[in-house]
PDB file of C-alpha atoms and ligand atoms in Angstrom:
ATOM      1  CA  MET A   1     101.884 135.954 110.490  1.00  0.00           C
ATOM      2  CA  SER A   2     101.541 133.315 107.792  1.00  0.00           C
ATOM      3  CA  ILE A   3     103.421 130.072 107.795  1.00  0.00           C
ATOM      4  CA  HIS A   4     104.598 129.027 104.328  1.00  0.00           C
ATOM      5  CA  LYS A   5     105.095 125.309 104.274  1.00  0.00           C
ATOM      6  CA  LYS A   6     106.968 124.285 101.135  1.00  0.00           C
ATOM      7  CA  GLU A   7     104.631 122.388  98.813  1.00  0.00           C
ATOM      8  CA  ILE A   8     106.046 118.945  98.095  1.00  0.00           C
ATOM      9  CA  LYS A   9     104.517 116.875  95.311  1.00  0.00           C
ATOM     10  CA  ARG A  10     104.455 113.344  96.676  1.00  0.00           C
ATOM     11  CA  VAL A  11     105.208 110.392  94.432  1.00  0.00           C
ATOM     12  CA  THR A  12     102.160 108.142  94.119  1.00  0.00           C
ATOM     13  CA  THR A  13     101.537 104.934  92.200  1.00  0.00           C
ATOM     14  CA  HIS A  14      99.767 107.087  89.588  1.00  0.00           C
ATOM     15  CA  VAL A  15     102.827 109.328  89.245  1.00  0.00           C
ATOM     16  CA  LEU A  16     104.940 106.221  88.523  1.00  0.00           C
ATOM     17  CA  GLN A  17     102.521 105.084  85.841  1.00  0.00           C
ATOM     18  CA  GLU A  18     102.588 108.573  84.323  1.00  0.00           C
ATOM     19  CA  MET A  19     106.401 108.438  84.348  1.00  0.00           C
ATOM     20  CA  LYS A  20     106.287 105.206  82.339  1.00  0.00           C
ATOM     21  CA  ARG A  21     103.894 106.757  79.829  1.00  0.00           C
ATOM     22  CA  ASN A  22     106.236 109.770  79.492  1.00  0.00           C
ATOM     23  CA  GLY A  23     109.348 107.628  79.169  1.00  0.00           C
ATOM     24  CA  GLU A  24     110.829 109.077  82.395  1.00  0.00           C
ATOM     25  CA  LYS A  25     112.950 106.544  84.283  1.00  0.00           C
ATOM     26  CA  ILE A  26     112.057 105.650  87.890  1.00  0.00           C
ATOM     27  CA  ALA A  27     114.820 105.570  90.544  1.00  0.00           C
ATOM     28  CA  MET A  28     114.275 103.293  93.545  1.00  0.00           C
ATOM     29  CA  ILE A  29     116.587 102.404  96.441  1.00  0.00           C
ATOM     30  CA  THR A  30     116.270 100.505  99.696  1.00  0.00           C
ATOM     31  CA  ALA A  31     116.282 102.090 103.163  1.00  0.00           C
ATOM     32  CA  TYR A  32     115.607 100.573 106.564  1.00  0.00           C
ATOM     33  CA  ASP A  33     116.125 103.467 108.987  1.00  0.00           C
ATOM     34  CA  PHE A  34     115.172 107.121 109.571  1.00  0.00           C
ATOM     35  CA  THR A  35     118.535 108.764 108.768  1.00  0.00           C
ATOM     36  CA  THR A  36     119.064 106.929 105.482  1.00  0.00           C
ATOM     37  CA  ALA A  37     115.465 107.578 104.454  1.00  0.00           C
ATOM     38  CA  LYS A  38     115.966 111.315 105.085  1.00  0.00           C
ATOM     39  CA  ILE A  39     119.105 111.366 102.912  1.00  0.00           C
ATOM     40  CA  VAL A  40     117.712 109.428  99.941  1.00  0.00           C
ATOM     41  CA  ASP A  41     114.433 111.360 100.061  1.00  0.00           C
ATOM     42  CA  ALA A  42     116.315 114.685 100.112  1.00  0.00           C
ATOM     43  CA  ALA A  43     118.306 113.454  97.084  1.00  0.00           C
ATOM     44  CA  GLY A  44     115.032 113.104  95.162  1.00  0.00           C
ATOM     45  CA  ILE A  45     114.598 109.337  94.985  1.00  0.00           C
ATOM     46  CA  ASP A  46     111.204 108.335  93.551  1.00  0.00           C
ATOM     47  CA  VAL A  47     110.594 105.117  95.492  1.00  0.00           C
ATOM     48  CA  ILE A  48     112.046 103.809  98.766  1.00  0.00           C
ATOM     49  CA  LEU A  49     111.846 100.086  99.280  1.00  0.00           C
ATOM     50  CA  VAL A  50     111.906  98.842 102.850  1.00  0.00           C
ATOM     51  CA  GLY A  51     113.250  95.563 101.529  1.00  0.00           C
ATOM     52  CA  ASP A  52     113.489  92.269 103.332  1.00  0.00           C
ATOM     53  CA  SER A  53     117.171  92.551 102.349  1.00  0.00           C
ATOM     54  CA  ALA A  54     117.239  94.179 105.821  1.00  0.00           C
ATOM     55  CA  SER A  55     117.556  90.568 106.940  1.00  0.00           C
ATOM     56  CA  ASN A  56     120.996  90.464 105.239  1.00  0.00           C
ATOM     57  CA  VAL A  57     122.407  93.967 105.537  1.00  0.00           C
ATOM     58  CA  MET A  58     120.902  95.082 108.853  1.00  0.00           C
ATOM     59  CA  ALA A  59     120.657  91.812 110.796  1.00  0.00           C
ATOM     60  CA  GLY A  60     123.505  89.811 109.223  1.00  0.00           C
ATOM     61  CA  HIS A  61     121.459  86.776 108.188  1.00  0.00           C
ATOM     62  CA  GLU A  62     122.564  84.752 105.180  1.00  0.00           C
ATOM     63  CA  THR A  63     119.110  84.899 103.532  1.00  0.00           C
ATOM     64  CA  THR A  64     115.960  87.037 103.635  1.00  0.00           C
ATOM     65  CA  LEU A  65     113.933  84.242 105.218  1.00  0.00           C
ATOM     66  CA  PRO A  66     114.397  84.937 108.962  1.00  0.00           C
ATOM     67  CA  ILE A  67     113.108  88.531 109.081  1.00  0.00           C
ATOM     68  CA  THR A  68     109.676  88.797 110.726  1.00  0.00           C
ATOM     69  CA  LEU A  69     106.611  90.931 110.019  1.00  0.00           C
ATOM     70  CA  ASP A  70     107.162  92.810 113.313  1.00  0.00           C
ATOM     71  CA  GLN A  71     110.755  93.595 112.319  1.00  0.00           C
ATOM     72  CA  MET A  72     109.672  94.803 108.856  1.00  0.00           C
ATOM     73  CA  ILE A  73     107.091  97.069 110.509  1.00  0.00           C
ATOM     74  CA  TYR A  74     109.764  98.499 112.834  1.00  0.00           C
ATOM     75  CA  HIS A  75     112.015  99.317 109.838  1.00  0.00           C
ATOM     76  CA  ALA A  76     109.074 100.786 107.896  1.00  0.00           C
ATOM     77  CA  GLN A  77     108.031 103.019 110.821  1.00  0.00           C
ATOM     78  CA  SER A  78     111.577 104.419 111.024  1.00  0.00           C
ATOM     79  CA  VAL A  79     111.726 105.071 107.269  1.00  0.00           C
ATOM     80  CA  ILE A  80     108.316 106.751 107.092  1.00  0.00           C
ATOM     81  CA  ARG A  81     109.400 109.315 109.720  1.00  0.00           C
ATOM     82  CA  GLY A  82     112.194 110.478 107.390  1.00  0.00           C
ATOM     83  CA  VAL A  83     110.226 110.794 104.151  1.00  0.00           C
ATOM     84  CA  ASP A  84     108.436 113.830 102.678  1.00  0.00           C
ATOM     85  CA  ARG A  85     108.248 112.949  99.005  1.00  0.00           C
ATOM     86  CA  ALA A  86     109.089 109.374  97.976  1.00  0.00           C
ATOM     87  CA  LEU A  87     106.625 106.501  97.678  1.00  0.00           C
ATOM     88  CA  VAL A  88     107.457 103.991 100.431  1.00  0.00           C
ATOM     89  CA  VAL A  89     106.965 100.314  99.557  1.00  0.00           C
ATOM     90  CA  VAL A  90     107.421  97.586 102.176  1.00  0.00           C
ATOM     91  CA  ASP A  91     108.273  93.940 101.520  1.00  0.00           C
ATOM     92  CA  LEU A  92     105.894  91.334 102.893  1.00  0.00           C
ATOM     93  CA  PRO A  93     108.400  88.998 104.565  1.00  0.00           C
ATOM     94  CA  PHE A  94     108.686  85.269 104.000  1.00  0.00           C
ATOM     95  CA  GLY A  95     105.885  83.379 105.752  1.00  0.00           C
ATOM     96  CA  SER A  96     103.546  86.364 106.056  1.00  0.00           C
ATOM     97  CA  TYR A  97     101.557  85.842 102.827  1.00  0.00           C
ATOM     98  CA  GLN A  98     102.179  82.417 101.309  1.00  0.00           C
ATOM     99  CA  GLY A  99      99.733  80.511 103.551  1.00  0.00           C
ATOM    100  CA  ASN A 100      96.523  81.912 102.091  1.00  0.00           C
ATOM    101  CA  SER A 101      95.082  85.169 100.802  1.00  0.00           C
ATOM    102  CA  LYS A 102      93.486  86.066 104.173  1.00  0.00           C
ATOM    103  CA  GLU A 103      96.876  85.824 105.872  1.00  0.00           C
ATOM    104  CA  ALA A 104      98.351  87.954 103.071  1.00  0.00           C
ATOM    105  CA  LEU A 105      95.649  90.599 103.546  1.00  0.00           C
ATOM    106  CA  ASN A 106      96.110  90.650 107.345  1.00  0.00           C
ATOM    107  CA  SER A 107      99.888  91.064 106.972  1.00  0.00           C
ATOM    108  CA  ALA A 108      99.482  93.862 104.425  1.00  0.00           C
ATOM    109  CA  ILE A 109      96.949  95.637 106.662  1.00  0.00           C
ATOM    110  CA  ARG A 110      99.336  95.444 109.648  1.00  0.00           C
ATOM    111  CA  ILE A 111     102.133  97.035 107.578  1.00  0.00           C
ATOM    112  CA  MET A 112      99.932  99.859 106.313  1.00  0.00           C
ATOM    113  CA  LYS A 113      98.210 100.535 109.666  1.00  0.00           C
ATOM    114  CA  GLU A 114     101.235 100.287 111.953  1.00  0.00           C
ATOM    115  CA  SER A 115     103.880 101.947 109.759  1.00  0.00           C
ATOM    116  CA  GLY A 116     102.021 104.421 107.554  1.00  0.00           C
ATOM    117  CA  ALA A 117     103.696 103.000 104.424  1.00  0.00           C
ATOM    118  CA  HIS A 118     102.147 103.525 100.994  1.00  0.00           C
ATOM    119  CA  ALA A 119     102.299 100.072  99.373  1.00  0.00           C
ATOM    120  CA  VAL A 120     103.516  96.497  99.823  1.00  0.00           C
ATOM    121  CA  LYS A 121     105.631  94.200  97.649  1.00  0.00           C
ATOM    122  CA  LEU A 122     105.512  90.430  97.435  1.00  0.00           C
ATOM    123  CA  GLU A 123     107.407  87.805  95.450  1.00  0.00           C
ATOM    124  CA  GLY A 124     105.955  85.415  92.878  1.00  0.00           C
ATOM    125  CA  GLY A 125     103.718  85.108  89.840  1.00  0.00           C
ATOM    126  CA  ARG A 126     100.493  83.174  89.267  1.00  0.00           C
ATOM    127  CA  GLU A 127     100.828  81.392  92.653  1.00  0.00           C
ATOM    128  CA  VAL A 128     100.234  84.677  94.547  1.00  0.00           C
ATOM    129  CA  LYS A 129      97.501  86.044  92.239  1.00  0.00           C
ATOM    130  CA  GLU A 130      94.688  85.407  94.738  1.00  0.00           C
ATOM    131  CA  SER A 131      96.630  87.101  97.539  1.00  0.00           C
ATOM    132  CA  ILE A 132      97.330  90.171  95.389  1.00  0.00           C
ATOM    133  CA  GLU A 133      93.652  90.483  94.480  1.00  0.00           C
ATOM    134  CA  ARG A 134      92.583  90.120  98.125  1.00  0.00           C
ATOM    135  CA  ILE A 135      95.102  92.748  99.333  1.00  0.00           C
ATOM    136  CA  LEU A 136      93.824  95.111  96.640  1.00  0.00           C
ATOM    137  CA  THR A 137      90.249  94.770  97.940  1.00  0.00           C
ATOM    138  CA  ALA A 138      91.431  96.704 101.024  1.00  0.00           C
ATOM    139  CA  GLY A 139      92.774  99.504  98.824  1.00  0.00           C
ATOM    140  CA  ILE A 140      96.417  98.588  99.401  1.00  0.00           C
ATOM    141  CA  PRO A 141      98.666  99.034  96.332  1.00  0.00           C
ATOM    142  CA  VAL A 142     100.779  95.979  95.493  1.00  0.00           C
ATOM    143  CA  MET A 143     104.145  95.772  93.719  1.00  0.00           C
ATOM    144  CA  GLY A 144     105.102  92.386  92.222  1.00  0.00           C
ATOM    145  CA  HIS A 145     108.543  90.770  92.088  1.00  0.00           C
ATOM    146  CA  LEU A 146     109.606  88.249  89.400  1.00  0.00           C
ATOM    147  CA  GLY A 147     112.825  86.581  88.239  1.00  0.00           C
ATOM    148  CA  LEU A 148     115.237  85.934  91.073  1.00  0.00           C
ATOM    149  CA  THR A 149     113.006  85.789  94.131  1.00  0.00           C
ATOM    150  CA  PRO A 150     115.317  85.521  97.180  1.00  0.00           C
ATOM    151  CA  GLN A 151     112.593  84.135  99.456  1.00  0.00           C
ATOM    152  CA  SER A 152     112.640  80.966  97.279  1.00  0.00           C
ATOM    153  CA  ILE A 153     116.408  80.541  97.413  1.00  0.00           C
ATOM    154  CA  TYR A 154     116.188  77.022  98.847  1.00  0.00           C
ATOM    155  CA  LYS A 155     113.956  75.942  95.958  1.00  0.00           C
ATOM    156  CA  PHE A 156     116.431  77.178  93.317  1.00  0.00           C
ATOM    157  CA  GLY A 157     119.668  76.646  95.242  1.00  0.00           C
ATOM    158  CA  THR A 158     121.608  79.521  93.631  1.00  0.00           C
ATOM    159  CA  TYR A 159     121.487  83.280  93.045  1.00  0.00           C
ATOM    160  CA  THR A 160     122.313  82.902  89.327  1.00  0.00           C
ATOM    161  CA  VAL A 161     120.496  84.643  86.447  1.00  0.00           C
ATOM    162  CA  ARG A 162     116.899  83.417  86.029  1.00  0.00           C
ATOM    163  CA  ALA A 163     114.753  82.786  82.929  1.00  0.00           C
ATOM    164  CA  LYS A 164     117.633  82.058  80.555  1.00  0.00           C
ATOM    165  CA  GLU A 165     115.800  79.040  79.115  1.00  0.00           C
ATOM    166  CA  GLU A 166     112.874  79.591  76.753  1.00  0.00           C
ATOM    167  CA  ASP A 167     110.220  77.871  78.879  1.00  0.00           C
ATOM    168  CA  GLU A 168     111.146  79.850  81.998  1.00  0.00           C
ATOM    169  CA  ALA A 169     111.272  83.095  79.972  1.00  0.00           C
ATOM    170  CA  LEU A 170     107.817  82.400  78.544  1.00  0.00           C
ATOM    171  CA  ARG A 171     106.472  81.685  82.040  1.00  0.00           C
ATOM    172  CA  LEU A 172     107.923  84.981  83.276  1.00  0.00           C
ATOM    173  CA  VAL A 173     106.224  86.953  80.485  1.00  0.00           C
ATOM    174  CA  GLU A 174     102.923  85.244  81.332  1.00  0.00           C
ATOM    175  CA  ASP A 175     103.423  85.918  85.053  1.00  0.00           C
ATOM    176  CA  ALA A 176     104.074  89.617  84.370  1.00  0.00           C
ATOM    177  CA  GLN A 177     100.801  89.773  82.413  1.00  0.00           C
ATOM    178  CA  ILE A 178      98.974  87.983  85.252  1.00  0.00           C
ATOM    179  CA  LEU A 179     100.375  90.428  87.829  1.00  0.00           C
ATOM    180  CA  GLU A 180      99.328  93.383  85.672  1.00  0.00           C
ATOM    181  CA  LYS A 181      95.812  91.939  85.232  1.00  0.00           C
ATOM    182  CA  SER A 182      95.566  91.229  88.968  1.00  0.00           C
ATOM    183  CA  GLY A 183      96.107  94.927  89.641  1.00  0.00           C
ATOM    184  CA  CYS A 184      99.793  95.323  90.607  1.00  0.00           C
ATOM    185  CA  PHE A 185     100.925  98.932  90.084  1.00  0.00           C
ATOM    186  CA  ALA A 186     104.518  97.933  89.199  1.00  0.00           C
ATOM    187  CA  ILE A 187     106.795  94.889  89.020  1.00  0.00           C
ATOM    188  CA  VAL A 188     110.389  94.397  90.163  1.00  0.00           C
ATOM    189  CA  MET A 189     112.337  92.082  87.858  1.00  0.00           C
ATOM    190  CA  GLU A 190     115.519  90.725  89.394  1.00  0.00           C
ATOM    191  CA  LYS A 191     118.503  89.184  87.622  1.00  0.00           C
ATOM    192  CA  ILE A 192     117.050  88.166  84.267  1.00  0.00           C
ATOM    193  CA  PRO A 193     118.431  88.662  80.720  1.00  0.00           C
ATOM    194  CA  ALA A 194     118.241  92.286  79.542  1.00  0.00           C
ATOM    195  CA  ALA A 195     116.411  91.351  76.324  1.00  0.00           C
ATOM    196  CA  LEU A 196     113.687  89.542  78.261  1.00  0.00           C
ATOM    197  CA  ALA A 197     113.271  92.432  80.737  1.00  0.00           C
ATOM    198  CA  LYS A 198     112.963  94.861  77.813  1.00  0.00           C
ATOM    199  CA  LYS A 199     110.372  92.660  76.132  1.00  0.00           C
ATOM    200  CA  VAL A 200     108.277  92.452  79.312  1.00  0.00           C
ATOM    201  CA  SER A 201     108.567  96.226  79.836  1.00  0.00           C
ATOM    202  CA  GLU A 202     107.294  96.830  76.294  1.00  0.00           C
ATOM    203  CA  THR A 203     104.503  94.269  76.666  1.00  0.00           C
ATOM    204  CA  ILE A 204     102.859  95.447  79.888  1.00  0.00           C
ATOM    205  CA  HIS A 205     101.502  98.894  80.743  1.00  0.00           C
ATOM    206  CA  ILE A 206     102.613  99.116  84.386  1.00  0.00           C
ATOM    207  CA  PRO A 207     106.186 100.179  85.276  1.00  0.00           C
ATOM    208  CA  THR A 208     108.944  97.578  85.563  1.00  0.00           C
ATOM    209  CA  ILE A 209     111.824  98.195  87.971  1.00  0.00           C
ATOM    210  CA  GLY A 210     114.967  96.210  87.235  1.00  0.00           C
ATOM    211  CA  ILE A 211     117.866  94.986  89.331  1.00  0.00           C
ATOM    212  CA  GLY A 212     120.361  93.084  87.223  1.00  0.00           C
ATOM    213  CA  ALA A 213     117.864  93.237  84.354  1.00  0.00           C
ATOM    214  CA  GLY A 214     119.594  95.680  81.971  1.00  0.00           C
ATOM    215  CA  GLY A 215     118.627  99.151  80.792  1.00  0.00           C
ATOM    216  CA  GLY A 216     115.319  98.335  79.086  1.00  0.00           C
ATOM    217  CA  THR A 217     113.155  98.453  82.223  1.00  0.00           C
ATOM    218  CA  ASP A 218     111.184 101.537  83.276  1.00  0.00           C
ATOM    219  CA  GLY A 219     113.284 102.019  86.394  1.00  0.00           C
ATOM    220  CA  GLN A 220     116.161 100.665  88.459  1.00  0.00           C
ATOM    221  CA  VAL A 221     116.559  99.596  92.073  1.00  0.00           C
ATOM    222  CA  LEU A 222     119.704  98.960  94.120  1.00  0.00           C
ATOM    223  CA  VAL A 223     120.267  97.956  97.716  1.00  0.00           C
ATOM    224  CA  TYR A 224     121.552 101.108  99.453  1.00  0.00           C
ATOM    225  CA  HIS A 225     124.294  99.316 101.410  1.00  0.00           C
ATOM    226  CA  ASP A 226     125.717  97.846  98.184  1.00  0.00           C
ATOM    227  CA  MET A 227     125.419 101.086  96.204  1.00  0.00           C
ATOM    228  CA  VAL A 228     127.358 103.148  98.770  1.00  0.00           C
ATOM    229  CA  GLY A 229     129.916 100.405  99.404  1.00  0.00           C
ATOM    230  CA  LEU A 230     128.991  99.621 102.992  1.00  0.00           C
ATOM    231  CA  THR A 231     129.073  95.975 101.930  1.00  0.00           C
ATOM    232  CA  LYS A 232     132.277  94.588 100.439  1.00  0.00           C
ATOM    233  CA  GLU A 233     131.807  90.879  99.778  1.00  0.00           C
ATOM    234  CA  PHE A 234     128.806  91.231  97.434  1.00  0.00           C
ATOM    235  CA  SER A 235     129.973  92.178  93.926  1.00  0.00           C
ATOM    236  CA  PRO A 236     127.595  91.036  91.179  1.00  0.00           C
ATOM    237  CA  ARG A 237     128.237  92.596  87.760  1.00  0.00           C
ATOM    238  CA  PHE A 238     124.995  94.598  87.861  1.00  0.00           C
ATOM    239  CA  LEU A 239     126.125  96.523  90.939  1.00  0.00           C
ATOM    240  CA  ARG A 240     127.539 100.025  90.385  1.00  0.00           C
ATOM    241  CA  ARG A 241     129.228 101.246  93.573  1.00  0.00           C
ATOM    242  CA  TYR A 242     129.084 105.030  93.967  1.00  0.00           C
ATOM    243  CA  LEU A 243     131.130 105.153  97.193  1.00  0.00           C
ATOM    244  CA  ASN A 244     133.404 102.925  99.238  1.00  0.00           C
ATOM    245  CA  LEU A 245     131.969 103.705 102.643  1.00  0.00           C
ATOM    246  CA  PHE A 246     133.249 100.542 104.322  1.00  0.00           C
ATOM    247  CA  ASP A 247     136.866 101.679 103.822  1.00  0.00           C
ATOM    248  CA  ASP A 248     136.093 105.372 104.443  1.00  0.00           C
ATOM    249  CA  ILE A 249     134.294 104.697 107.735  1.00  0.00           C
ATOM    250  CA  LYS A 250     136.915 102.153 108.827  1.00  0.00           C
ATOM    251  CA  GLY A 251     139.630 104.760 108.159  1.00  0.00           C
ATOM    252  CA  ALA A 252     137.745 107.418 110.136  1.00  0.00           C
ATOM    253  CA  VAL A 253     137.249 105.080 113.104  1.00  0.00           C
ATOM    254  CA  GLU A 254     140.958 104.119 112.979  1.00  0.00           C
ATOM    255  CA  ASN A 255     141.862 107.832 113.106  1.00  0.00           C
ATOM    256  CA  TYR A 256     139.513 108.363 116.062  1.00  0.00           C
ATOM    257  CA  ILE A 257     141.012 105.414 117.951  1.00  0.00           C
ATOM    258  CA  GLY A 258     144.495 106.796 117.274  1.00  0.00           C
ATOM    259  CA  ASP A 259     143.496 110.282 118.511  1.00  0.00           C
ATOM    260  CA  VAL A 260     141.998 108.869 121.736  1.00  0.00           C
ATOM    261  CA  LYS A 261     145.016 106.652 122.455  1.00  0.00           C
ATOM    262  CA  SER A 262     147.486 109.480 121.765  1.00  0.00           C
ATOM    263  CA  ARG A 263     145.447 111.903 123.933  1.00  0.00           C
ATOM    264  CA  ASP A 264     145.036 114.216 120.907  1.00  0.00           C
ATOM    265  CA  PHE A 265     141.228 113.996 121.302  1.00  0.00           C
ATOM    266  CA  PRO A 266     139.636 115.918 122.887  1.00  0.00           C
ATOM    267  CA  ASN A 267     141.721 119.104 122.698  1.00  0.00           C
ATOM    268  CA  GLU A 268     141.056 122.333 124.577  1.00  0.00           C
ATOM    269  CA  SER A 269     138.605 123.759 122.040  1.00  0.00           C
ATOM    270  CA  GLU A 270     136.615 120.514 122.202  1.00  0.00           C
ATOM    271  CA  SER A 271     136.315 120.740 125.997  1.00  0.00           C
ATOM    272  CA  TYR A 272     134.142 122.842 128.382  1.00  0.00           C
TER     273      TYR A 272
HETATM  274  O1  LIG B  25     114.638  93.260  99.527  1.00  0.00           O
HETATM  275  C1  LIG B  25     115.135  93.912  98.597  1.00  0.00           C
HETATM  276  O2  LIG B  25     116.065  94.712  98.774  1.00  0.00           O
HETATM  277  C2  LIG B  25     114.590  93.710  97.258  1.00  0.00           C
HETATM  278  C3  LIG B  25     115.324  94.365  96.128  1.00  0.00           C
HETATM  279  C4  LIG B  25     116.526  93.576  95.779  1.00  0.00           C
HETATM  280  C5  LIG B  25     114.450  94.553  94.948  1.00  0.00           C
HETATM  281  O3  LIG B  25     113.627  93.045  97.094  1.00  0.00           O
END
């Protein structure tokens, strides 16, 4: 008897770079748990980001700052168990890489060793260059993140569009080139003008993944909870909601409560 296991071509960092060369857009979404990872992987997503946005949407914190390295590893372990095809990238959380490059390397190694993830992401430009290079010495792929960097929210004070002024835009272009030269395999660009994101995407050779950065990037990323409407309060203009799960689930739970109270549930066919 032969067992035919279906061949699945996994997405690797090289596949993403090939996609950029071929002009094929990259689709990325966040996931923080096994069940969601299974669904988005089955749908054919290219990249799953175990984002530190888990701090907001899973734990209810106001910012991404409180989530710990241990908590990120727990989320990443759950996601990895649900994935057959997608590339899984895990955010290095605030405080796990800014101290020095050795700390950054140790944090990245813990994520890779304890979760089985495929790459890490960190926020910042030239100021994290040394850390990126050190992480790469261990053979760990690194994704960069420029523009709105939520871990620095208290430095900027707002979540408004970044790099609208010429000097900041110029600095962002330079930072993207520095990240590429340092060895990043891709860069997330968050909430920056579409024209600037397009210019960066045409200037560098590694893929750019935009969120609130227009259609000129090589790929797009959305936070799963926002995209399926599990969150209600967060409505930036870049967000396209494909479902309204908050209302749908609330309605279903209201129906269930009603059925229990009225003794309609369970009925005879639902009993032993
Ligand atoms: O943590 C996250 O979800 C992110 C995306 C917004 C890119 O970094």
